[in-house]
Short mmCIF file of C-alpha atoms in Angstrom, two decimals:
data_model
loop_
_atom_site.label_atom_id
_atom_site.label_comp_id
_atom_site.label_asym_id
_atom_site.label_seq_id
_atom_site.Cartn_x
_atom_site.Cartn_y
_atom_site.Cartn_z
CA MET A 1 113.66 165.56 217.63
CA ALA A 2 115.97 168.38 218.69
CA LEU A 3 114.94 170.41 215.65
CA TRP A 4 111.20 170.21 216.41
CA THR A 5 111.79 170.86 220.13
CA LEU A 6 113.76 173.99 219.35
CA LEU A 7 111.23 175.22 216.79
CA ARG A 8 108.34 174.74 219.23
CA HIS A 9 110.10 176.64 222.00
CA ARG A 10 111.06 179.47 219.66
CA LEU A 11 107.42 179.86 218.63
CA GLN A 12 106.23 179.79 222.24
CA ALA A 13 108.85 182.36 223.24
CA ALA A 14 107.75 184.68 220.43
CA VAL A 15 104.06 184.43 221.41
CA ARG A 16 104.57 184.74 225.16
CA ALA A 17 107.05 187.60 225.00
CA PRO A 18 105.91 190.96 226.42
CA PHE A 19 104.91 193.57 223.87
CA VAL A 20 104.19 190.79 221.37
CA GLY A 21 101.83 193.10 219.49
CA ARG A 22 104.48 195.75 219.03
CA ARG A 23 106.98 193.12 217.95
CA ALA A 24 104.49 191.71 215.46
CA LEU A 25 103.91 195.18 214.05
CA SER A 26 107.65 195.71 213.74
CA LEU A 27 107.98 192.37 211.98
CA ILE A 28 105.19 193.27 209.55
CA LEU A 29 106.73 196.66 208.80
CA GLY A 30 110.13 195.06 208.41
CA GLY A 31 108.63 192.50 206.03
CA PHE A 32 107.07 195.21 203.88
CA LEU A 33 110.36 197.10 203.83
CA ALA A 34 112.20 193.92 202.86
CA LEU A 35 109.68 193.27 200.05
CA TYR A 36 110.10 196.84 198.82
CA LEU A 37 113.89 196.73 198.84
CA GLY A 38 114.01 193.16 197.58
CA GLY A 39 111.63 193.98 194.73
CA GLY A 40 113.81 196.90 193.69
CA LEU A 41 116.93 194.72 193.79
CA VAL A 42 115.17 192.07 191.69
CA LEU A 43 114.42 194.67 189.03
CA VAL A 44 118.02 195.88 189.10
CA GLY A 45 119.24 192.29 188.86
CA LEU A 46 117.06 191.54 185.85
CA VAL A 47 118.46 194.50 183.91
CA PHE A 48 121.99 194.18 185.31
CA ASP A 49 123.37 192.47 182.20
CA ASP A 50 121.98 195.24 179.98
CA LEU A 51 123.55 197.90 182.20
CA VAL A 52 126.91 196.15 182.10
CA ARG A 53 126.83 195.81 178.31
CA GLU A 54 126.08 199.51 177.95
CA VAL A 55 128.85 200.61 180.30
CA ALA A 56 131.45 197.94 179.38
CA PRO A 57 130.63 196.21 176.10
CA GLY A 58 132.02 192.71 175.92
CA ALA A 59 132.29 192.24 179.70
CA ASP A 60 130.67 189.25 181.37
CA PRO A 61 127.93 190.52 183.73
CA LEU A 62 128.50 187.64 186.17
CA LEU A 63 132.22 188.40 186.44
CA VAL A 64 131.47 192.11 186.92
CA ALA A 65 129.04 191.27 189.73
CA ALA A 66 131.61 188.91 191.26
CA LYS A 67 134.09 191.80 191.55
CA GLY A 68 131.78 193.53 194.00
CA LEU A 69 131.07 190.58 196.29
CA LEU A 70 134.07 191.10 198.59
CA PRO A 71 133.63 194.89 199.06
CA PHE A 72 129.91 194.30 199.57
CA GLY A 73 130.57 191.62 202.18
CA LEU A 74 132.90 193.85 204.20
CA GLY A 75 130.54 196.82 204.07
CA TYR A 76 127.48 194.72 204.88
CA ALA A 77 129.28 193.07 207.79
CA ALA A 78 130.15 196.52 209.20
CA LEU A 79 126.50 197.57 208.87
CA ARG A 80 125.23 194.47 210.66
CA VAL A 81 127.81 194.81 213.43
CA VAL A 82 126.28 198.18 214.26
CA MET A 83 122.60 197.52 213.58
CA GLU A 84 122.19 194.08 215.10
CA SER A 85 122.75 193.14 218.72
CA GLY A 86 123.68 190.09 220.73
CA LEU A 87 124.92 186.84 219.22
CA GLY A 88 122.61 186.85 216.23
CA VAL A 89 120.83 184.05 218.10
CA ASP A 90 120.45 183.80 221.87
CA PRO A 91 121.26 180.27 223.08
CA ARG A 92 120.56 180.82 226.78
CA PRO A 93 116.76 180.24 226.74
CA TYR A 94 117.30 176.80 225.18
CA GLN A 95 120.05 175.50 227.45
CA ALA A 96 117.49 173.98 229.82
CA LEU A 97 116.12 171.78 227.03
CA PRO A 98 117.21 168.14 226.77
CA VAL A 99 119.48 168.96 223.82
CA ARG A 100 123.23 168.46 223.71
CA ARG A 101 125.25 171.63 223.57
CA SER A 102 126.90 170.64 220.29
CA ALA A 103 123.51 169.89 218.69
CA LEU A 104 122.08 173.16 220.01
CA ALA A 105 125.01 175.15 218.59
CA GLY A 106 124.62 173.40 215.24
CA LEU A 107 120.88 174.08 215.06
CA LEU A 108 121.30 177.73 216.03
CA ALA A 109 124.01 178.06 213.38
CA VAL A 110 121.50 176.78 210.83
CA PHE A 111 118.81 179.22 211.99
CA ALA A 112 121.13 182.26 211.96
CA PRO A 113 121.21 182.77 208.13
CA LEU A 114 117.38 182.60 207.95
CA SER A 115 116.75 186.33 208.40
CA LEU A 116 115.54 189.34 206.43
CA TRP A 117 119.09 190.66 206.52
CA ASN A 118 120.02 187.93 204.05
CA ALA A 119 116.75 187.80 202.11
CA VAL A 120 117.06 191.32 200.69
CA PRO A 121 120.54 191.06 199.08
CA LEU A 122 119.81 187.46 198.12
CA ALA A 123 117.02 188.76 195.86
CA PHE A 124 119.59 190.61 193.74
CA ILE A 125 121.92 187.61 193.62
CA VAL A 126 119.10 185.30 192.52
CA ALA A 127 117.89 187.79 189.89
CA VAL A 128 121.37 188.13 188.39
CA GLY A 129 121.81 184.36 188.41
CA VAL A 130 118.44 183.72 186.78
CA GLU A 131 119.13 186.30 184.10
CA GLY A 132 122.52 184.69 183.45
CA ALA A 133 120.94 181.24 183.19
CA LEU A 134 118.36 182.54 180.69
CA ASN A 135 121.23 183.91 178.60
CA GLY A 136 122.75 180.44 178.29
CA THR A 137 125.38 180.51 181.07
CA GLY A 138 123.63 178.20 183.51
CA GLY A 139 126.76 176.72 185.08
CA ALA A 140 128.40 180.09 185.70
CA ALA A 141 125.10 181.49 187.01
CA LEU A 142 124.79 178.62 189.49
CA ARG A 143 128.36 179.12 190.70
CA PHE A 144 127.74 182.87 191.07
CA GLY A 145 124.65 182.16 193.16
CA LEU A 146 126.61 179.81 195.40
CA ALA A 147 129.38 182.40 195.77
CA GLY A 148 126.87 185.11 196.73
CA LEU A 149 125.15 182.77 199.19
CA GLY A 150 128.53 181.96 200.69
CA VAL A 151 129.30 185.65 201.17
CA LEU A 152 125.97 186.23 202.95
CA THR A 153 126.58 183.19 205.15
CA ALA A 154 130.06 184.42 206.02
CA VAL A 155 128.70 187.87 206.89
CA THR A 156 125.99 186.31 209.09
CA TYR A 157 128.54 184.36 211.12
CA ALA A 158 131.24 187.04 211.20
CA ALA A 159 129.01 189.94 212.33
CA PRO A 160 128.20 188.71 215.88
CA MET A 161 131.80 187.64 216.49
CA LEU A 162 133.08 191.03 215.34
CA ARG A 163 130.45 192.76 217.50
CA ARG A 164 131.51 190.88 220.60
CA ALA A 165 135.17 191.58 219.86
CA ALA A 166 134.40 195.28 219.38
CA SER A 167 132.55 195.39 222.71
CA ASP A 168 135.40 193.62 224.51
CA ARG A 169 138.20 195.64 222.89
CA PRO A 170 136.79 199.00 221.75
CA PHE A 171 140.19 200.62 221.21
CA ARG A 172 141.39 197.84 218.94
CA ALA A 173 138.05 197.94 217.16
CA ALA A 174 138.40 201.69 216.59
CA GLY A 175 141.89 201.09 215.21
CA ALA A 176 140.57 198.42 212.86
CA VAL A 177 137.81 200.77 211.67
CA GLY A 178 140.41 203.45 211.07
CA LEU A 179 142.52 201.05 209.00
CA LEU A 180 139.50 200.02 206.93
CA VAL A 181 138.57 203.65 206.30
CA ALA A 182 142.16 204.46 205.35
CA ALA A 183 142.32 201.45 203.03
CA GLY A 184 139.09 202.48 201.35
CA ALA A 185 140.32 206.05 200.99
CA ILE A 186 143.64 204.96 199.49
CA GLU A 187 141.82 202.74 197.03
CA ALA A 188 139.47 205.59 196.09
CA VAL A 189 142.34 208.00 195.55
CA ASP A 190 144.24 205.39 193.48
CA LEU A 191 147.77 206.50 194.28
CA GLY A 192 149.16 204.38 191.49
CA VAL A 193 151.68 202.47 193.58
CA GLY A 194 150.62 199.10 192.24
CA LEU A 195 148.77 197.86 195.31
CA VAL A 196 146.12 195.20 194.88
CA SER A 197 142.66 196.53 195.63
CA LEU A 198 139.67 194.73 197.14
CA VAL A 199 138.04 194.68 193.71
CA ASP A 200 141.07 192.87 192.28
CA VAL A 201 141.03 190.33 195.12
CA SER A 202 137.29 189.82 194.67
CA ALA A 203 137.76 189.40 190.91
CA TRP A 204 140.38 186.70 191.48
CA LEU A 205 138.53 184.90 194.27
CA PHE A 206 134.86 185.03 193.31
CA GLY A 207 135.53 185.55 189.62
CA GLY A 208 137.52 182.33 189.77
CA VAL A 209 134.59 180.62 191.46
CA VAL A 210 132.26 181.78 188.68
CA ARG A 211 134.70 180.53 186.04
CA GLY A 212 135.12 177.23 187.87
CA ASP A 213 138.84 177.56 188.63
CA VAL A 214 140.08 175.06 191.17
CA LEU A 215 142.35 177.22 193.34
CA PRO A 216 139.97 180.16 194.01
CA THR A 217 137.07 177.77 194.58
CA SER A 218 139.12 175.77 197.08
CA VAL A 219 140.24 178.90 198.93
CA ALA A 220 136.66 180.22 199.15
CA ALA A 221 135.30 176.85 200.31
CA LEU A 222 138.00 176.39 202.96
CA GLY A 223 137.50 179.94 204.20
CA LEU A 224 133.74 179.45 204.54
CA VAL A 225 134.11 176.08 206.27
CA GLY A 226 136.66 177.54 208.69
CA LEU A 227 134.39 180.50 209.46
CA VAL A 228 131.38 178.26 210.09
CA GLY A 229 133.42 176.00 212.34
CA GLY A 230 134.79 179.00 214.22
CA TYR A 231 131.30 180.39 214.69
CA VAL A 232 129.98 177.11 216.09
CA ARG A 233 132.92 176.85 218.47
CA TRP A 234 132.50 180.48 219.53
CA LEU A 235 128.76 179.97 220.03
CA ARG A 236 129.40 177.00 222.29
CA GLY A 237 131.73 179.16 224.34
CA ALA A 238 129.02 181.80 224.61
CA MET A 239 126.63 179.32 226.27
CA VAL A 240 127.57 180.36 229.79
CA VAL A 241 124.97 180.65 232.50
CA ASP A 242 127.26 182.15 235.16
CA HIS A 243 128.74 185.42 233.89
CA SER A 244 130.11 186.46 237.27
CA SER A 245 133.71 185.53 236.48
CA PRO A 246 135.65 188.20 234.60
CA ARG A 247 136.45 187.52 230.98
CA ALA A 248 140.04 187.29 229.94
CA SER A 249 139.33 189.63 227.06
CA SER A 250 138.37 192.45 229.40
CA ASP A 251 141.99 193.08 230.36
CA GLY A 252 142.80 194.84 227.08
CA SER A 253 140.65 197.78 226.12
CA SER A 254 139.08 198.13 229.59
CA GLU A 255 142.55 198.69 230.99
CA TRP A 256 143.01 201.59 228.56
CA LEU A 257 139.62 203.01 229.49
CA ASP A 258 140.41 202.63 233.18
CA ARG A 259 143.72 204.39 232.64
CA LEU A 260 141.94 207.30 231.00
CA ALA A 261 139.34 207.36 233.77
CA ARG A 262 142.10 207.73 236.36
CA ARG A 263 143.16 211.03 234.81
CA GLY A 264 140.42 212.82 236.73
CA PRO A 265 136.67 213.10 237.26
CA VAL A 266 136.10 214.79 233.88
CA TRP A 267 137.87 211.98 232.05
CA ARG A 268 135.94 209.42 234.10
CA GLU A 269 132.65 210.93 232.94
CA ALA A 270 133.87 210.92 229.33
CA VAL A 271 134.88 207.24 229.65
CA LEU A 272 131.43 206.37 231.01
CA GLU A 273 129.85 208.07 228.00
CA ALA A 274 132.17 206.13 225.67
CA ARG A 275 131.20 202.83 227.30
CA LEU A 276 127.52 203.67 226.94
CA LEU A 277 128.14 204.34 223.24
CA LEU A 278 130.01 201.10 222.57
CA ARG A 279 127.84 198.72 224.58
CA ASN A 280 124.39 199.54 223.18
CA ALA A 281 122.88 199.02 219.74
CA GLN A 282 121.11 202.38 219.49
CA THR A 283 124.13 204.44 220.46
CA ARG A 284 126.42 202.40 218.20
CA TRP A 285 124.14 203.47 215.33
CA THR A 286 125.10 207.11 215.94
CA PHE A 287 128.75 206.14 215.65
CA PHE A 288 128.06 204.31 212.39
CA THR A 289 126.22 207.35 211.02
CA ALA A 290 129.16 209.58 211.86
CA LEU A 291 131.53 207.16 210.10
CA PHE A 292 129.28 207.23 207.05
CA PHE A 293 129.63 211.00 206.77
CA VAL A 294 133.38 210.68 207.32
CA LEU A 295 133.54 208.27 204.38
CA VAL A 296 131.56 210.75 202.30
CA ILE A 297 134.06 213.52 203.02
CA SER A 298 136.84 211.11 202.07
CA GLY A 299 135.10 210.68 198.72
CA PHE A 300 135.27 214.43 198.16
CA SER A 301 139.05 214.15 198.10
CA VAL A 302 138.86 212.61 194.62
CA SER A 303 136.38 215.15 193.26
CA PRO A 304 137.87 217.65 190.78
CA ILE A 305 137.54 220.75 192.97
CA GLU A 306 139.94 223.65 192.62
CA VAL A 307 140.38 226.77 194.71
CA ALA A 308 139.09 228.77 191.77
CA ASP A 309 135.86 226.76 191.89
CA LEU A 310 135.32 227.77 195.51
CA ARG A 311 136.07 231.40 194.71
CA ALA A 312 133.78 231.55 191.68
CA ALA A 313 130.88 229.58 193.17
CA PRO A 314 127.72 231.64 193.83
CA PRO A 315 126.46 231.64 197.44
CA MET A 316 123.79 228.96 197.00
CA GLU A 317 126.16 226.63 195.17
CA LEU A 318 128.80 227.27 197.80
CA ILE A 319 126.31 226.21 200.46
CA ASN A 320 125.67 222.96 198.61
CA MET A 321 129.42 222.38 198.42
CA THR A 322 130.00 223.02 202.13
CA VAL A 323 126.92 222.33 204.28
CA PHE A 324 126.84 218.57 203.77
CA PRO A 325 130.54 217.67 203.55
CA GLY A 326 131.79 220.46 205.78
CA LEU A 327 129.38 221.12 208.61
CA PHE A 328 127.96 217.62 209.00
CA ALA A 329 131.04 215.51 208.26
CA THR A 330 132.97 216.61 211.34
CA GLY A 331 129.90 217.65 213.32
CA MET A 332 127.49 214.80 212.65
CA PHE A 333 128.58 212.77 215.65
CA ALA A 334 128.27 215.73 218.01
CA ILE A 335 124.88 216.70 216.58
CA TYR A 336 123.36 213.23 216.26
CA HIS A 337 124.62 211.74 219.52
CA GLY A 338 124.88 214.96 221.48
CA GLN A 339 121.25 215.93 221.02
CA ASN A 340 120.26 212.88 223.09
CA LEU A 341 122.70 213.42 225.94
CA PHE A 342 121.04 212.77 229.32
CA SER A 343 118.08 211.14 227.51
CA TYR A 344 120.11 207.94 227.08
CA GLU A 345 120.54 207.95 230.86
CA GLY A 346 116.86 208.68 231.50
CA THR A 347 115.89 205.07 232.25
CA GLY A 348 118.36 205.04 235.16
CA VAL A 349 118.33 208.72 236.00
CA GLU A 350 118.07 208.14 239.75
CA ALA A 351 121.27 206.09 239.78
CA CYS A 352 123.07 208.66 237.63
CA GLU A 353 122.07 211.54 239.88
CA ALA A 354 123.01 209.59 243.03
CA ARG A 355 126.65 209.35 241.99
CA PRO A 356 128.91 211.77 243.91
CA VAL A 357 129.86 213.81 240.83
CA SER A 358 129.69 217.58 240.67
CA ALA A 359 127.72 219.28 237.92
CA ARG A 360 130.89 220.88 236.56
CA HIS A 361 132.64 217.53 236.16
CA ARG A 362 129.53 215.95 234.68
CA MET A 363 129.18 218.63 232.02
CA GLY A 364 132.93 218.69 231.44
CA GLY A 365 132.94 214.95 230.72
CA LYS A 366 130.18 215.21 228.15
CA LEU A 367 131.87 218.21 226.55
CA LEU A 368 135.18 216.32 226.39
CA PHE A 369 133.52 213.24 224.91
CA LEU A 370 131.90 215.18 222.05
CA GLU A 371 135.11 217.13 221.40
CA VAL A 372 137.07 213.88 221.04
CA GLY A 373 134.40 212.50 218.70
CA THR A 374 134.61 215.64 216.56
CA LEU A 375 138.41 215.38 216.47
CA PHE A 376 138.12 211.72 215.38
CA CYS A 377 135.81 212.69 212.51
CA PHE A 378 138.34 215.32 211.47
CA LEU A 379 141.42 213.09 211.58
CA VAL A 380 140.06 210.09 209.67
CA PRO A 381 139.83 211.71 206.19
CA LEU A 382 142.75 214.08 206.83
CA PRO A 383 145.50 211.82 205.33
CA THR A 384 143.46 211.34 202.17
CA LEU A 385 142.93 215.07 201.75
CA LEU A 386 146.61 215.76 202.36
CA LEU A 387 147.85 213.07 199.98
CA SER A 388 145.49 214.17 197.23
CA GLN A 389 146.31 217.85 197.89
CA ASN A 390 142.64 218.65 197.51
CA PRO A 391 141.56 222.24 198.20
CA PHE A 392 138.56 220.82 200.01
CA LEU A 393 140.88 220.63 203.00
CA ILE A 394 140.04 224.31 203.53
CA VAL A 395 136.36 223.48 204.02
CA HIS A 396 137.15 220.46 206.20
CA THR A 397 139.46 222.38 208.56
CA THR A 398 137.21 225.45 208.73
CA PHE A 399 134.13 223.55 209.81
CA PHE A 400 136.10 221.37 212.20
CA LEU A 401 137.14 224.48 214.12
CA TYR A 402 133.59 225.79 214.04
CA ASN A 403 132.05 222.49 215.15
CA ALA A 404 134.58 221.99 217.94
CA GLY A 405 134.34 225.54 219.22
CA VAL A 406 130.69 226.48 218.69
CA VAL A 407 128.49 223.53 217.77
CA VAL A 408 129.69 221.09 220.46
CA PRO A 409 129.08 223.46 223.43
CA ALA A 410 125.76 224.51 221.92
CA VAL A 411 124.65 220.88 221.52
CA VAL A 412 125.55 220.13 225.15
CA ALA A 413 123.61 223.21 226.22
CA GLY A 414 120.59 222.15 224.16
CA ALA A 415 120.69 218.64 225.65
CA THR A 416 119.88 220.06 229.09
CA PHE A 417 116.37 220.81 227.76
CA ASN A 418 115.65 217.13 227.04
CA ARG A 419 112.64 215.79 228.90
CA LYS A 420 112.20 212.30 227.40
CA ALA A 421 114.06 209.13 228.37
CA LEU A 422 115.30 207.02 225.46
CA ALA A 423 116.04 203.28 225.42
CA VAL A 424 119.64 202.53 224.42
CA ASP A 425 118.96 198.86 223.66
CA GLU A 426 116.54 199.48 220.81
CA GLN A 427 117.51 199.43 217.14
CA ALA A 428 115.63 202.30 215.53
CA LEU A 429 117.02 204.49 212.78
CA ALA A 430 115.85 207.52 214.75
CA GLN A 431 114.17 208.13 218.09
CA THR A 432 111.71 210.96 218.56
CA ASN A 433 113.08 213.34 221.17
CA PHE A 434 111.81 216.79 220.25
CA SER A 435 112.80 219.67 222.48
CA GLY A 436 111.86 223.24 221.73
CA GLY A 437 114.56 224.60 224.01
CA ARG A 438 117.25 222.53 222.33
CA LEU A 439 116.05 223.61 218.91
CA ALA A 440 116.11 227.27 219.93
CA VAL A 441 119.70 226.98 221.19
CA THR A 442 121.28 224.97 218.37
CA SER A 443 119.46 226.08 215.20
CA PRO A 444 120.85 229.65 215.01
CA LEU A 445 124.41 228.39 215.45
CA LEU A 446 124.03 225.91 212.60
CA VAL A 447 122.91 228.74 210.31
CA LEU A 448 125.55 231.24 211.45
CA PRO A 449 128.38 230.09 209.09
CA PHE A 450 126.29 230.83 206.04
CA LEU A 451 126.02 234.48 207.01
CA PHE A 452 129.74 234.71 206.26
CA LEU A 453 129.23 232.97 202.91
CA PHE A 454 126.51 235.45 201.91
CA SER A 455 128.12 238.55 203.37
CA PHE A 456 131.56 238.35 201.75
CA ASP A 457 132.79 237.58 198.26
CA ARG A 458 136.39 236.72 199.11
CA LEU A 459 137.36 233.21 200.09
CA VAL A 460 139.63 234.37 202.93
CA LEU A 461 136.86 236.32 204.59
CA GLN A 462 134.19 233.65 203.99
CA PHE A 463 136.05 230.69 205.47
CA GLY A 464 138.51 232.65 207.59
CA GLY A 465 135.69 234.29 209.51
CA VAL A 466 134.04 230.95 210.27
CA ALA A 467 137.34 229.40 211.32
CA ALA A 468 138.27 232.39 213.50
CA LEU A 469 134.90 232.30 215.24
CA GLY A 470 135.31 228.60 215.97
CA LEU A 471 138.89 229.02 217.20
CA LEU A 472 137.98 231.88 219.55
CA SER A 473 135.07 229.89 220.95
CA LEU A 474 137.34 226.86 221.35
CA LEU A 475 139.78 228.93 223.39
CA ALA A 476 136.86 230.09 225.54
CA LEU A 477 135.78 226.55 226.54
CA PRO A 478 136.34 227.28 230.27
CA VAL A 479 133.79 230.08 229.97
CA TRP A 480 131.45 227.73 228.12
CA LEU A 481 131.87 225.17 230.91
CA ARG A 482 130.84 227.60 233.62
CA GLY A 483 127.75 228.57 231.66
CA LEU A 484 126.88 224.94 230.91
CA THR A 485 127.19 224.05 234.59
CA ARG A 486 124.75 226.79 235.58
CA LEU A 487 122.36 225.78 232.81
CA TYR A 488 122.48 222.15 233.95
CA ASP A 489 121.77 223.13 237.55
CA TYR A 490 118.84 225.23 236.35
CA ASN A 491 117.29 222.42 234.25
CA ARG A 492 118.25 219.41 236.35
CA HIS A 493 114.98 218.96 238.26
CA ALA A 494 112.86 219.57 235.16
CA MET A 495 114.85 216.83 233.39
CA LEU A 496 114.26 214.45 236.29
CA ARG A 497 110.51 215.07 236.22
CA GLY A 498 110.36 214.66 232.44
CA PHE A 499 112.40 211.45 232.39
CA ARG A 500 110.26 209.89 235.13
CA ALA A 501 107.02 210.89 233.40
CA SER A 502 108.18 209.49 230.03
CA ARG A 503 108.89 206.08 231.60
CA GLU A 504 105.38 205.72 233.00
#
């Protein structure tokens, strides 16, 4: 009875919701995308055993696939933490129904894994299992399918809990992300100190499940049961109608943010920008994108690049070696998030403008926020580059100075030409926010470093000139701030009119 009651109300809520047509179109497009990706994964799964036999003759394809389940689960959980929002399921609309809270939590826990997020990777798991069964290993294929399904279930239940924990304690979450990135970088570099990698743990745990070993199977089963039970208990705790009382978890990271905000009005504006980033799905996506590029630059630390390669590379090849890992690794956060500054506040622009904050402090806070984000993107791969003694550290440091000194102020200046309000609670890969003024300000500065690469043939002059330009501009940030304040005062009323018109 409870199941049919909940299903009926979910259907009615979907039909009666505002913008149902747009939601239906999004669902259709998402379904086509899932079919496209799922179809590709099915094809890869069907030929997976042939690929494994070509690369590693004699290896069991199911055991090879099992080695990747744990790294995949961690990466996929991180992706869903950023891309999804809320609890995975929202229990509040159903609390008025004549259904016990425990039964409601159990039913919602059953509904949570039924999503396109799980259907796409499940296609690959099923294809690999079917191919293994056709090759005569039916029992191992079945156990591999159950292991893959368990990983997807664990990711489904862990993602909303991790998201809520990250929202409640952003500083601890940032530290955890830093540790994960460092662990991945150390594993990629392979320092040879005998540490057990995630692949080794996955081979023992899920490889043991595929082989039918008792101990790994018991550990995996107990872990999954404990996670499901923890999710149900956490979901019951989330069924709170009155949210007026402060949460106990808000005393941790919020205290750190409040302490930073008390350092002055500029820091207070930067903290407000950080809270906007961490509390909304769309802005969290920019942070995830920046982390992706940081991981890419960490991967360059294991590439066989020598100083002689940089010296001997022709200009076009040097651009390919520097534009993506150099300019965008440390500058992606400032470019991607900074281009939408003020637009993310456009839906509540009247309240933002009514606050007693001077234009200088407002622009200084946004400048400080993007500078800290650029510094974070620089520091994360720095230990890996130092430990590997990779000459790519020259490129990384050069473009960090340029991004911090030139690109960040230019992006803030370009953001004052935004005229469209953006919704921070949406989950789009990109939001259209074209601005000719912003493009005219930022584009020349993104091209400027390559003039040094084309104009000189010595490495010191090529990268030294870019680094010197960035350092000089970084030292001139007070001058930048005065100019940004005047530019903001000049464009403020045009922004207000544009934001109000875009909401209508």
